[in-house]
Tab-separated table of C-alpha atoms in Angstrom:
chain	number	residue	atom	x	y	z
A	455	UNK	CA	18.084	35.170	-14.758
A	456	UNK	CA	16.696	31.647	-14.514
A	457	UNK	CA	13.088	31.146	-15.769
A	458	UNK	CA	11.126	28.507	-13.796
A	459	UNK	CA	9.815	25.814	-16.160
A	460	UNK	CA	6.105	25.171	-16.191
A	461	UNK	CA	6.570	21.608	-14.916
A	462	UNK	CA	8.377	22.966	-11.863
A	463	UNK	CA	5.413	25.262	-10.926
A	464	UNK	CA	2.914	22.395	-11.492
A	465	UNK	CA	4.998	20.231	-9.051
A	466	UNK	CA	5.152	22.922	-6.534
A	467	UNK	CA	1.414	23.371	-6.836
A	468	UNK	CA	0.677	19.623	-6.300
A	469	UNK	CA	3.169	19.439	-3.305
A	470	UNK	CA	1.396	22.402	-1.455
A	471	UNK	CA	-2.080	20.966	-2.469
A	472	UNK	CA	-1.219	17.638	-0.955
A	473	UNK	CA	0.096	19.273	2.367
A	474	UNK	CA	-3.026	21.487	2.678
A	475	UNK	CA	-5.444	18.617	1.623
A	476	UNK	CA	-3.758	16.400	4.163
A	477	UNK	CA	-3.857	18.945	6.969
A	478	UNK	CA	-7.380	20.483	6.479
A	479	UNK	CA	-9.162	18.118	3.978
A	480	UNK	CA	-10.049	18.682	0.371
A	481	UNK	CA	-13.277	20.407	1.027
A	482	UNK	CA	-12.016	22.932	3.392
A	483	UNK	CA	-8.917	23.801	1.240
A	484	UNK	CA	-9.611	26.518	-1.337
A	485	UNK	CA	-7.635	27.201	-4.446
A	486	UNK	CA	-6.931	30.613	-2.971
A	487	UNK	CA	-5.261	29.144	0.087
A	488	UNK	CA	-3.084	27.059	-2.300
A	489	UNK	CA	-2.204	30.249	-4.237
A	490	UNK	CA	-1.459	32.288	-1.175
A	491	UNK	CA	0.924	29.543	0.217
A	492	UNK	CA	2.807	29.620	-3.111
A	493	UNK	CA	2.686	33.414	-3.503
A	494	UNK	CA	0.835	32.854	-6.935
A	495	UNK	CA	-2.496	34.188	-8.197
A	496	UNK	CA	-5.412	32.066	-8.296
A	497	UNK	CA	-5.372	32.349	-12.049
A	498	UNK	CA	-1.962	30.831	-12.103
A	499	UNK	CA	-3.200	27.774	-10.312
A	500	UNK	CA	-6.207	27.575	-12.829
A	501	UNK	CA	-3.807	27.759	-15.772
A	502	UNK	CA	-2.298	24.352	-14.633
A	503	UNK	CA	-5.478	22.890	-13.224
A	504	UNK	CA	-8.707	24.213	-14.606
A	505	UNK	CA	-10.583	22.892	-11.667
A	506	UNK	CA	-9.856	21.835	-8.102
A	507	UNK	CA	-10.874	18.273	-8.927
A	508	UNK	CA	-7.994	18.181	-11.359
A	509	UNK	CA	-5.616	18.665	-8.436
A	510	UNK	CA	-7.028	15.556	-6.789
A	511	UNK	CA	-6.827	13.531	-10.043
A	512	UNK	CA	-3.180	14.547	-10.430
A	513	UNK	CA	-2.302	13.521	-6.879
A	514	UNK	CA	-3.886	10.257	-7.011
A	515	UNK	CA	-2.518	9.381	-10.572
A	516	UNK	CA	0.815	7.934	-9.358
A	517	UNK	CA	-0.884	5.570	-6.973
A	518	UNK	CA	-3.454	4.287	-9.437
A	519	UNK	CA	-0.738	3.858	-12.233
A	520	UNK	CA	1.464	1.784	-9.732
A	521	UNK	CA	-1.533	-0.301	-8.734
A	522	UNK	CA	-2.415	-0.930	-12.445
A	523	UNK	CA	1.160	-1.901	-13.186
A	524	UNK	CA	1.243	-4.314	-10.300
A	525	UNK	CA	-1.989	-5.909	-11.400
A	526	UNK	CA	-0.798	-6.318	-14.979
A	527	UNK	CA	2.578	-7.881	-13.704
A	528	UNK	CA	0.946	-10.379	-11.311
A	529	UNK	CA	-2.102	-11.361	-13.466
A	530	UNK	CA	-0.036	-13.780	-15.613
A	531	UNK	CA	1.555	-15.589	-12.736
A	532	UNK	CA	0.302	-19.013	-11.456
A	533	UNK	CA	-2.110	-18.686	-8.659
A	534	UNK	CA	0.039	-19.173	-5.481
A	535	UNK	CA	2.759	-16.820	-6.856
A	536	UNK	CA	0.195	-14.264	-8.251
A	537	UNK	CA	-1.503	-13.983	-4.804
A	538	UNK	CA	1.664	-13.730	-2.851
A	539	UNK	CA	3.171	-11.183	-5.229
A	540	UNK	CA	0.095	-9.110	-5.423
A	541	UNK	CA	-0.395	-8.791	-1.712
A	542	UNK	CA	3.202	-7.954	-0.999
A	543	UNK	CA	3.310	-5.483	-3.886
A	544	UNK	CA	-0.091	-3.937	-2.736
A	545	UNK	CA	1.333	-3.321	0.699
A	546	UNK	CA	4.528	-1.689	-0.730
A	547	UNK	CA	2.532	0.555	-3.033
A	548	UNK	CA	0.237	1.570	-0.342
A	549	UNK	CA	3.201	2.462	1.844
A	550	UNK	CA	4.967	4.245	-0.999
A	551	UNK	CA	1.854	6.483	-1.432
A	552	UNK	CA	0.989	6.755	2.197
A	553	UNK	CA	0.109	10.506	2.256
A	554	UNK	CA	-2.130	10.357	-0.917
A	555	UNK	CA	-3.966	7.356	0.574
A	556	UNK	CA	-4.614	9.367	3.819
A	557	UNK	CA	-5.818	12.204	1.804
A	558	UNK	CA	-8.249	9.965	-0.124
A	559	UNK	CA	-9.458	8.275	2.994
A	560	UNK	CA	-10.354	11.481	4.656
A	561	UNK	CA	-12.351	12.666	1.616
A	562	UNK	CA	-13.710	9.544	0.384
A	563	UNK	CA	-17.258	10.858	0.005
A	564	UNK	CA	-15.917	13.539	-2.431
A	565	UNK	CA	-13.822	11.005	-4.317
A	566	UNK	CA	-16.629	8.864	-4.829
A	567	UNK	CA	-18.328	11.455	-7.016
A	568	UNK	CA	-15.460	11.659	-9.475
A	569	UNK	CA	-13.856	9.420	-11.955
A	570	UNK	CA	-10.993	8.492	-9.694
A	571	UNK	CA	-13.467	6.515	-7.597
A	572	UNK	CA	-14.485	4.304	-10.667
A	573	UNK	CA	-11.004	3.692	-11.455
A	574	UNK	CA	-10.163	2.618	-7.921
A	575	UNK	CA	-13.066	0.283	-7.915
A	576	UNK	CA	-11.939	-1.491	-11.122
A	577	UNK	CA	-8.452	-1.793	-9.685
A	578	UNK	CA	-10.003	-3.275	-6.424
A	579	UNK	CA	-12.109	-5.836	-8.240
A	580	UNK	CA	-9.155	-6.992	-10.459
A	581	UNK	CA	-7.068	-7.387	-7.299
A	582	UNK	CA	-9.940	-9.276	-5.591
A	583	UNK	CA	-10.194	-11.768	-8.614
A	584	UNK	CA	-6.516	-12.479	-8.503
A	585	UNK	CA	-6.370	-13.102	-4.752
A	586	UNK	CA	-9.497	-15.300	-4.908
A	587	UNK	CA	-8.226	-17.308	-7.848
A	588	UNK	CA	-10.370	-18.822	-10.745
A	589	UNK	CA	-13.537	-20.707	-9.828
A	590	UNK	CA	-13.528	-19.275	-6.271
A	591	UNK	CA	-16.659	-19.702	-4.124
A	592	UNK	CA	-18.360	-17.223	-1.772
A	593	UNK	CA	-16.069	-17.739	1.078
A	594	UNK	CA	-12.836	-17.372	-0.946
A	595	UNK	CA	-14.137	-14.193	-2.500
A	596	UNK	CA	-15.157	-12.767	0.829
A	597	UNK	CA	-11.640	-13.486	2.086
A	598	UNK	CA	-10.128	-11.826	-1.038
A	599	UNK	CA	-11.830	-8.680	-0.293
A	600	UNK	CA	-10.823	-8.757	3.344
A	601	UNK	CA	-7.230	-9.534	2.342
A	602	UNK	CA	-7.085	-6.411	0.136
A	603	UNK	CA	-8.550	-4.192	2.939
A	604	UNK	CA	-5.903	-5.726	5.371
A	605	UNK	CA	-3.184	-4.635	2.780
A	606	UNK	CA	-4.540	-1.061	2.607
A	607	UNK	CA	-6.384	0.281	5.697
A	608	UNK	CA	-3.554	-0.083	8.410
A	609	UNK	CA	-1.501	2.326	6.287
A	610	UNK	CA	-3.986	5.022	7.227
A	611	UNK	CA	-4.856	4.094	10.857
A	612	UNK	CA	-1.188	3.374	11.944
A	613	UNK	CA	0.484	6.391	10.186
A	614	UNK	CA	2.944	6.794	13.154
A	615	UNK	CA	4.252	3.285	12.840
A	616	UNK	CA	7.622	2.805	10.955
A	617	UNK	CA	7.204	1.736	7.559
A	618	UNK	CA	9.205	-1.681	7.792
A	619	UNK	CA	7.422	-2.650	11.081
A	620	UNK	CA	3.948	-1.991	9.560
A	621	UNK	CA	4.744	-3.862	6.399
A	622	UNK	CA	5.674	-7.019	8.371
A	623	UNK	CA	2.709	-6.787	10.583
A	624	UNK	CA	0.380	-6.239	7.641
A	625	UNK	CA	1.692	-9.283	5.543
A	626	UNK	CA	1.732	-11.364	8.644
A	627	UNK	CA	-1.994	-10.478	9.196
A	628	UNK	CA	-3.048	-11.104	5.721
A	629	UNK	CA	-1.166	-14.559	5.471
A	630	UNK	CA	-2.963	-15.701	8.762
A	631	UNK	CA	-6.306	-14.704	7.254
A	632	UNK	CA	-5.829	-16.684	4.118
A	633	UNK	CA	-3.888	-19.400	5.758
A	634	UNK	CA	-6.919	-21.249	7.027
A	635	UNK	CA	-8.388	-21.586	3.535
A	636	UNK	CA	-5.038	-23.166	2.290
A	637	UNK	CA	-5.336	-20.669	-0.562
A	638	UNK	CA	-8.390	-20.502	-2.818
A	639	UNK	CA	-8.760	-24.341	-3.219
A	640	UNK	CA	-8.960	-25.400	0.471
A	641	UNK	CA	-12.140	-27.002	1.773
A	642	UNK	CA	-13.878	-27.255	5.233
A	643	UNK	CA	-11.048	-29.179	6.770
A	644	UNK	CA	-8.371	-26.344	6.284
A	645	UNK	CA	-5.658	-25.770	8.864
A	646	UNK	CA	-5.939	-22.952	11.429
A	647	UNK	CA	-4.442	-19.694	10.062
A	648	UNK	CA	-1.494	-19.699	12.472
A	649	UNK	CA	-0.484	-23.278	11.553
A	650	UNK	CA	-0.822	-22.684	7.879
A	651	UNK	CA	1.290	-19.606	8.071
A	652	UNK	CA	3.965	-21.637	9.994
A	653	UNK	CA	3.788	-24.546	7.648
A	654	UNK	CA	4.368	-21.972	4.811
A	655	UNK	CA	7.364	-20.589	6.475
A	656	UNK	CA	8.935	-24.066	6.953
A	657	UNK	CA	8.768	-24.768	3.239
A	658	UNK	CA	12.391	-23.991	2.208
A	659	UNK	CA	12.143	-24.360	-1.640
A	660	UNK	CA	11.433	-21.165	-3.488
A	661	UNK	CA	12.021	-18.939	-0.690
A	662	UNK	CA	14.769	-16.298	-0.630
A	663	UNK	CA	17.927	-17.131	1.132
A	664	UNK	CA	18.812	-13.653	1.939
A	665	UNK	CA	17.015	-10.578	3.368
A	666	UNK	CA	17.431	-6.746	2.537
A	667	UNK	CA	18.721	-4.426	5.178
A	668	UNK	CA	15.129	-3.281	6.120
A	669	UNK	CA	13.937	-6.912	6.534
A	670	UNK	CA	16.979	-7.783	8.693
A	671	UNK	CA	16.263	-4.813	11.086
A	672	UNK	CA	12.566	-5.763	11.180
A	673	UNK	CA	13.255	-9.379	11.889
A	674	UNK	CA	15.634	-8.484	14.654
A	675	UNK	CA	13.278	-6.032	16.215
A	676	UNK	CA	10.201	-8.327	16.141
A	677	UNK	CA	12.318	-11.127	17.633
A	678	UNK	CA	13.682	-8.864	20.347
A	679	UNK	CA	10.216	-7.687	21.291
A	680	UNK	CA	9.018	-11.107	21.822
A	681	UNK	CA	5.821	-10.617	19.929
A	682	UNK	CA	6.614	-12.836	16.897
A	683	UNK	CA	7.986	-16.354	16.665
A	684	UNK	CA	10.723	-17.195	14.098
A	685	UNK	CA	7.994	-18.905	12.180
A	686	UNK	CA	5.900	-15.773	12.286
A	687	UNK	CA	8.709	-13.539	11.149
A	688	UNK	CA	9.619	-15.922	8.383
A	689	UNK	CA	6.027	-15.901	7.078
A	690	UNK	CA	5.602	-12.195	7.376
A	691	UNK	CA	8.865	-11.525	5.340
A	692	UNK	CA	8.428	-14.301	2.806
A	693	UNK	CA	11.657	-16.204	3.620
A	694	UNK	CA	12.626	-19.506	5.196
A	695	UNK	CA	13.108	-20.008	9.033
A	696	UNK	CA	16.820	-20.864	8.194
A	697	UNK	CA	17.173	-17.416	6.654
A	698	UNK	CA	15.664	-15.734	9.651
A	699	UNK	CA	17.838	-17.792	12.069
A	700	UNK	CA	20.973	-16.995	10.140
A	701	UNK	CA	20.451	-13.204	10.524
A	702	UNK	CA	19.416	-13.399	14.070
A	703	UNK	CA	22.374	-15.192	15.298
A	704	UNK	CA	24.747	-12.846	13.360
A	705	UNK	CA	25.910	-15.296	10.801
A	706	UNK	CA	24.203	-13.631	8.103
A	707	UNK	CA	25.177	-10.451	6.207
A	708	UNK	CA	25.443	-7.409	8.522
A	709	UNK	CA	23.980	-3.998	7.391
């Protein structure tokens, strides 16, 4: 007879808790409901999680750890690279933890009373500083806050949109937002967002010469839909125009 390890039970509890929190909300889900779904006693749940809030903390921990790791990795990069890496990584992290983020959004009032909220605020403040850059003025700091929101909120509001499509749209939007500041150092005569995004896409040096399978599918879908120009697609995916054209005309690698 195989005896179930404690970690297996803990994982099952967290999986069911996430399902019920996502369906009914944290406040309207009781420990008894979680126990009944698992055919366990309430005492068995409390053995692993002494309080219901501990379930929430455990469910959000992977998201928080991934964001903190991203901040540590990008903080040491020079400004243009740090901003780009952080924003792309932020979108990817939000998409990876899509369900947990939705759960937090629907119960944000409850989250604000716990230690998870303070940790989230510290993460957001660090991210804002990296995006704004050193010696940023008010305008740049406001744009930085907007940029982080643009890399988070659509994941919740567009839960039915395929991941690769939403990723491309989110990155396109945030680059347009930041494009008219020319980064944190631009002045009043900065280019319009769309022009800056297209100029960035035309800069070949430093941009990847290839795309992954999901990027190729996204590029072809956006181009076929007629909603994005090649310049827009290149800016959204972080590659050169030549790279996009190579995959659109079939001369690039097929996946």
